[in-house]
Coordinates of C-alpha atoms in Angstrom, one line a residue:
M1 CA 0.1 0.3 0.2
A2 CA 2.4 1.7 0.6
D3 CA 4.6 1.7 -2.0
H4 CA 0.9 2.0 -4.2
H5 CA 0.3 4.5 -2.5
G6 CA 4.0 7.0 -2.9
Y7 CA 4.2 5.6 -6.9
S8 CA 0.1 7.5 -6.7
N9 CA 2.1 10.4 -5.8
G10 CA 5.0 10.3 -7.5
Y11 CA 3.1 10.0 -11.2
S12 CA 0.7 13.1 -9.2
G13 CA 3.3 15.8 -9.4
H14 CA 4.9 13.8 -12.1
G15 CA 1.5 15.6 -13.8
Y16 CA 1.3 19.1 -12.0
S17 CA 5.0 19.6 -13.8
N18 CA 4.4 18.1 -16.7
T19 CA 0.5 20.6 -16.6
K20 CA 3.3 23.2 -15.0
L21 CA 5.5 23.3 -18.3
Q22 CA 2.8 23.3 -21.3
N23 CA 1.2 26.5 -19.2
K24 CA 5.6 27.6 -19.1
D25 CA 5.6 27.2 -22.6
K26 CA 2.6 29.1 -24.0
M27 CA 2.7 32.5 -21.6
G28 CA 5.9 32.5 -23.3
A29 CA 4.3 31.0 -27.5
E30 CA 2.5 34.4 -26.4
K31 CA 4.7 36.3 -25.5
T32 CA 6.8 35.5 -28.5
S33 CA 3.5 35.9 -30.3
F34 CA 2.6 39.5 -28.2
C35 CA 6.3 40.6 -28.6
V36 CA 6.6 40.5 -32.7
V37 CA 3.6 41.9 -32.9
K38 CA 4.5 44.8 -31.3
Y39 CA 7.9 45.6 -33.1
I40 CA 5.7 45.0 -36.9
F41 CA 3.3 47.1 -35.8
F42 CA 5.6 49.9 -34.0
A43 CA 7.0 49.7 -37.5
F44 CA 4.6 49.8 -39.3
N45 CA 2.6 53.4 -37.6
V46 CA 6.3 54.5 -37.2
F47 CA 5.8 54.7 -41.2
I48 CA 2.9 55.4 -41.0
W49 CA 3.6 58.7 -38.1
L50 CA 6.4 59.9 -40.8
M51 CA 3.6 59.6 -44.0
G52 CA 1.9 62.0 -41.8
C53 CA 4.3 64.7 -41.4
G54 CA 5.1 65.0 -45.2
V55 CA 2.0 65.4 -46.3
L56 CA 1.1 68.0 -43.4
A57 CA 5.1 69.6 -44.7
L58 CA 3.8 69.0 -47.7
G59 CA 0.1 71.3 -47.1
I60 CA 1.9 74.5 -45.6
W61 CA 5.0 74.1 -48.2
L62 CA 1.6 74.6 -50.7
Q63 CA -0.2 76.7 -49.2
F64 CA 2.3 79.6 -48.3
N65 CA 4.2 78.9 -52.2
R66 CA 1.2 79.0 -54.3
G67 CA 2.8 75.9 -56.8
P68 CA 1.5 74.9 -60.2
F69 CA -0.7 72.3 -59.1
V70 CA -2.3 74.2 -55.8
S71 CA -6.2 73.9 -56.3
M72 CA -7.7 72.0 -59.2
L73 CA -10.9 73.3 -57.5
P74 CA -10.0 77.3 -57.0
A75 CA -14.7 78.0 -56.6
Y76 CA -13.7 76.1 -53.3
S77 CA -10.4 76.2 -51.5
F78 CA -11.5 73.0 -48.7
L79 CA -10.7 71.7 -51.7
S80 CA -7.5 73.4 -52.7
A81 CA -4.5 71.2 -52.7
S82 CA -3.4 72.2 -49.4
A83 CA -6.2 72.3 -47.0
L84 CA -6.7 68.2 -48.2
C85 CA -3.0 67.7 -47.2
I86 CA -3.4 69.6 -43.9
T87 CA -5.9 67.2 -43.1
A88 CA -5.1 64.2 -44.4
G89 CA -1.8 64.8 -42.7
A90 CA -3.3 66.3 -39.2
I91 CA -4.8 62.3 -39.2
I92 CA -2.2 60.4 -41.0
L93 CA 0.0 62.4 -37.2
I94 CA -2.6 61.1 -35.5
V95 CA -3.1 58.4 -36.0
G96 CA 0.4 56.7 -36.4
F97 CA 1.4 58.6 -32.5
L98 CA -1.1 56.9 -30.9
G99 CA 0.0 53.3 -32.8
C100 CA 3.2 53.7 -31.8
C101 CA 3.1 55.1 -28.4
G102 CA 0.0 52.4 -27.9
A103 CA 2.8 49.3 -29.2
F104 CA 6.1 50.6 -27.5
L105 CA 4.0 52.2 -23.8
E106 CA 1.7 49.4 -23.4
N107 CA -0.9 52.8 -23.5
Q108 CA -4.4 50.3 -23.8
C109 CA -6.0 54.0 -24.4
M110 CA -3.8 54.5 -26.9
L111 CA -4.3 51.5 -28.8
I112 CA -8.9 51.9 -28.3
G113 CA -8.4 55.4 -29.1
Y114 CA -6.0 53.9 -32.3
F115 CA -8.6 51.1 -33.4
V116 CA -11.5 54.4 -33.5
M117 CA -9.2 56.1 -35.5
V118 CA -9.0 54.1 -38.2
L119 CA -12.1 51.9 -38.0
L120 CA -13.9 55.5 -38.3
I121 CA -11.1 56.8 -41.0
F122 CA -12.3 53.0 -43.2
A123 CA -16.2 53.7 -42.9
L124 CA -15.4 57.7 -44.2
E125 CA -13.1 56.4 -47.3
I126 CA -16.6 53.7 -47.8
T127 CA -18.9 56.4 -47.3
A128 CA -17.8 58.2 -49.8
G129 CA -17.3 56.0 -52.7
T130 CA -20.6 54.6 -51.8
L131 CA -21.2 58.5 -52.3
G132 CA -19.3 58.6 -55.8
F133 CA -21.3 56.1 -57.4
V134 CA -24.3 56.9 -55.6
K135 CA -24.9 60.0 -56.7
K136 CA -21.3 60.2 -60.2
A137 CA -24.0 62.4 -62.1
E138 CA -24.3 65.8 -59.6
V139 CA -20.2 65.0 -58.4
Q140 CA -19.5 64.8 -62.5
M141 CA -21.9 68.4 -63.0
M142 CA -20.0 70.4 -60.1
I143 CA -17.1 69.5 -62.0
K144 CA -17.8 70.2 -64.8
K145 CA -19.3 74.1 -64.0
E146 CA -15.7 74.3 -61.9
L147 CA -13.1 73.6 -64.7
L148 CA -15.7 75.9 -67.5
A149 CA -15.2 79.0 -64.2
S150 CA -11.9 78.6 -64.6
I151 CA -10.9 78.3 -67.7
R152 CA -13.5 81.8 -69.3
H153 CA -11.7 83.5 -66.1
D154 CA -9.3 82.3 -64.0
Y155 CA -6.6 80.8 -67.7
T156 CA -5.0 84.4 -68.3
P157 CA -2.3 83.9 -69.7
S158 CA -1.4 88.2 -70.1
I159 CA -1.0 88.5 -66.7
Q160 CA 1.1 86.8 -63.7
D161 CA -1.6 86.1 -60.7
P162 CA 1.0 82.8 -58.6
N163 CA -2.5 82.2 -57.3
T164 CA -4.6 81.6 -61.0
D165 CA -0.5 80.6 -63.0
G166 CA -0.5 77.2 -61.3
W167 CA -4.1 76.4 -62.1
M168 CA -2.9 77.3 -66.1
E169 CA -0.4 74.6 -65.9
V170 CA -2.6 72.2 -64.9
I171 CA -4.7 72.7 -67.3
D172 CA -2.5 72.6 -70.4
S173 CA -0.6 70.0 -68.2
L174 CA -3.9 67.6 -68.6
Q175 CA -4.8 68.6 -72.5
T176 CA -1.2 67.7 -73.7
D177 CA -1.1 65.0 -72.0
L178 CA -5.2 64.2 -72.3
Q179 CA -4.9 65.2 -75.9
C180 CA -8.2 66.8 -76.3
C181 CA -9.4 70.8 -75.5
G182 CA -12.2 72.4 -73.0
V183 CA -14.7 70.3 -71.0
D184 CA -16.8 69.3 -73.0
N185 CA -14.7 70.8 -76.8
F186 CA -12.9 73.2 -78.7
T187 CA -15.7 75.6 -77.6
D188 CA -15.9 75.9 -74.8
W189 CA -12.7 78.3 -75.0
Y190 CA -14.2 80.6 -77.2
H191 CA -14.1 84.0 -75.5
I192 CA -13.3 83.9 -72.5
K193 CA -11.9 85.9 -70.5
A194 CA -8.4 85.7 -72.0
W195 CA -9.8 87.1 -75.4
P196 CA -13.0 88.2 -75.3
Q197 CA -13.3 88.6 -79.0
A198 CA -11.5 86.0 -80.8
M199 CA -12.2 81.9 -81.0
R200 CA -9.5 80.3 -80.8
V201 CA -7.8 78.0 -78.6
P202 CA -5.1 77.2 -76.3
D203 CA -1.4 76.5 -77.6
S204 CA -2.3 73.1 -75.5
C205 CA -5.6 72.1 -77.6
C206 CA -3.1 71.6 -80.9
L207 CA -2.4 68.2 -82.3
H208 CA 1.5 69.2 -83.6
P209 CA 3.6 71.7 -81.0
V210 CA 3.0 75.0 -83.7
E211 CA 4.0 78.3 -82.9
F212 CA 1.0 80.3 -82.4
C213 CA -1.6 77.4 -83.4
G214 CA -4.0 78.3 -81.5
K215 CA -4.8 81.2 -83.4
L216 CA -4.4 79.0 -86.5
D217 CA -8.6 76.6 -88.2
K218 CA -10.3 73.8 -85.3
S219 CA -9.1 71.4 -88.2
F220 CA -5.0 71.5 -86.4
W221 CA -6.7 71.2 -83.0
F222 CA -7.9 67.6 -80.6
E223 CA -11.6 67.7 -80.9
R224 CA -12.3 66.2 -77.8
G225 CA -13.2 67.6 -74.3
C226 CA -10.5 67.1 -71.6
L227 CA -14.0 65.8 -69.0
G228 CA -14.8 62.7 -71.2
E229 CA -11.2 61.8 -71.4
I230 CA -10.9 62.2 -67.4
E231 CA -13.5 59.9 -67.4
Y232 CA -12.6 57.7 -69.9
W233 CA -9.0 57.1 -67.4
F234 CA -10.8 56.4 -65.3
V235 CA -12.7 53.6 -66.7
R236 CA -9.7 52.2 -67.5
N237 CA -7.5 52.2 -64.8
M238 CA -9.8 50.9 -62.7
Y239 CA -8.6 47.3 -62.3
I240 CA -5.3 49.8 -60.3
L241 CA -6.8 51.6 -58.2
G242 CA -9.9 49.0 -56.7
V243 CA -7.1 46.7 -56.5
V244 CA -5.2 50.4 -54.5
G245 CA -8.8 50.3 -52.8
I246 CA -8.8 47.3 -51.4
T247 CA -5.1 46.9 -50.1
V248 CA -5.4 49.5 -48.9
G249 CA -8.7 48.5 -46.9
V250 CA -7.1 44.2 -45.5
I251 CA -4.1 47.0 -44.7
Q252 CA -6.9 48.8 -41.8
I253 CA -8.4 45.7 -41.6
L254 CA -4.9 44.2 -40.2
A255 CA -3.5 47.4 -38.5
M256 CA -7.3 46.9 -36.8
V257 CA -6.5 43.6 -35.7
A258 CA -3.5 44.0 -34.5
A259 CA -4.0 47.2 -32.1
V260 CA -6.6 44.7 -30.9
V261 CA -4.5 41.4 -30.1
L262 CA -2.3 43.8 -28.5
F263 CA -5.1 45.2 -26.4
C264 CA -7.2 42.2 -25.4
Y265 CA -3.5 40.8 -24.5
L266 CA -2.7 42.7 -21.8
R267 CA -5.8 43.4 -20.7
S268 CA -5.2 39.3 -19.5
K269 CA -2.4 39.9 -18.3
K270 CA -3.4 42.9 -16.8
F271 CA -5.9 40.8 -14.9
M272 CA -3.3 38.2 -14.4
L273 CA -1.6 40.3 -12.4

């Protein structure tokens, strides 16, 4: 009986040691996984933070230097390139900061804040994409009106104005690259502010780079309007835009999952202590 009892105690002790060892190994594996996720998450958000700094700096530079591509929609200042870059840069900066500090300091509040901000951005992207698709005609009409207004009133090559010089370069580059003229067609350039008495076009509308070809016959000009060409460009590159959109969405989802994993581990660790 004594031997049997001793054997029983020895077996029980051995089983307890095995269980304890397995638990220790499990906790070690969990800690290792946590460290891997933590440092990958930290490195990713350092990159996001640096990107936010770059976009914010670009927006501030555009605001004070008024470069060539400052504004595509001059009538709406909140849609200017500088305003969009400053807003986007500030948001990306905050998200990256929360992610970096939340991971490095193992702060649960920052991780929750990071998760909420990324979730809101993700929801806004889906909402904006849905509204853009549903209200495609209204968006197209608004862009058309703004482009026409800019052509008629802001295209003044004879006047040196930093507020409109950038816009003129955008228009000329667009027409040259897409081989188009005007919004609907070349007649959009007739009798504009720059030449109220003339039925001509800028030289960027010309089929071939001939001097003063904008004053020649319409056979020398591109016939298609730029609005249709822009729409065609989007349709032609839809798969690229789709891949980019899906990639961004997947990265955002993975970032949210990583934030939740880190938060749950830190919370369970807190209760264990």
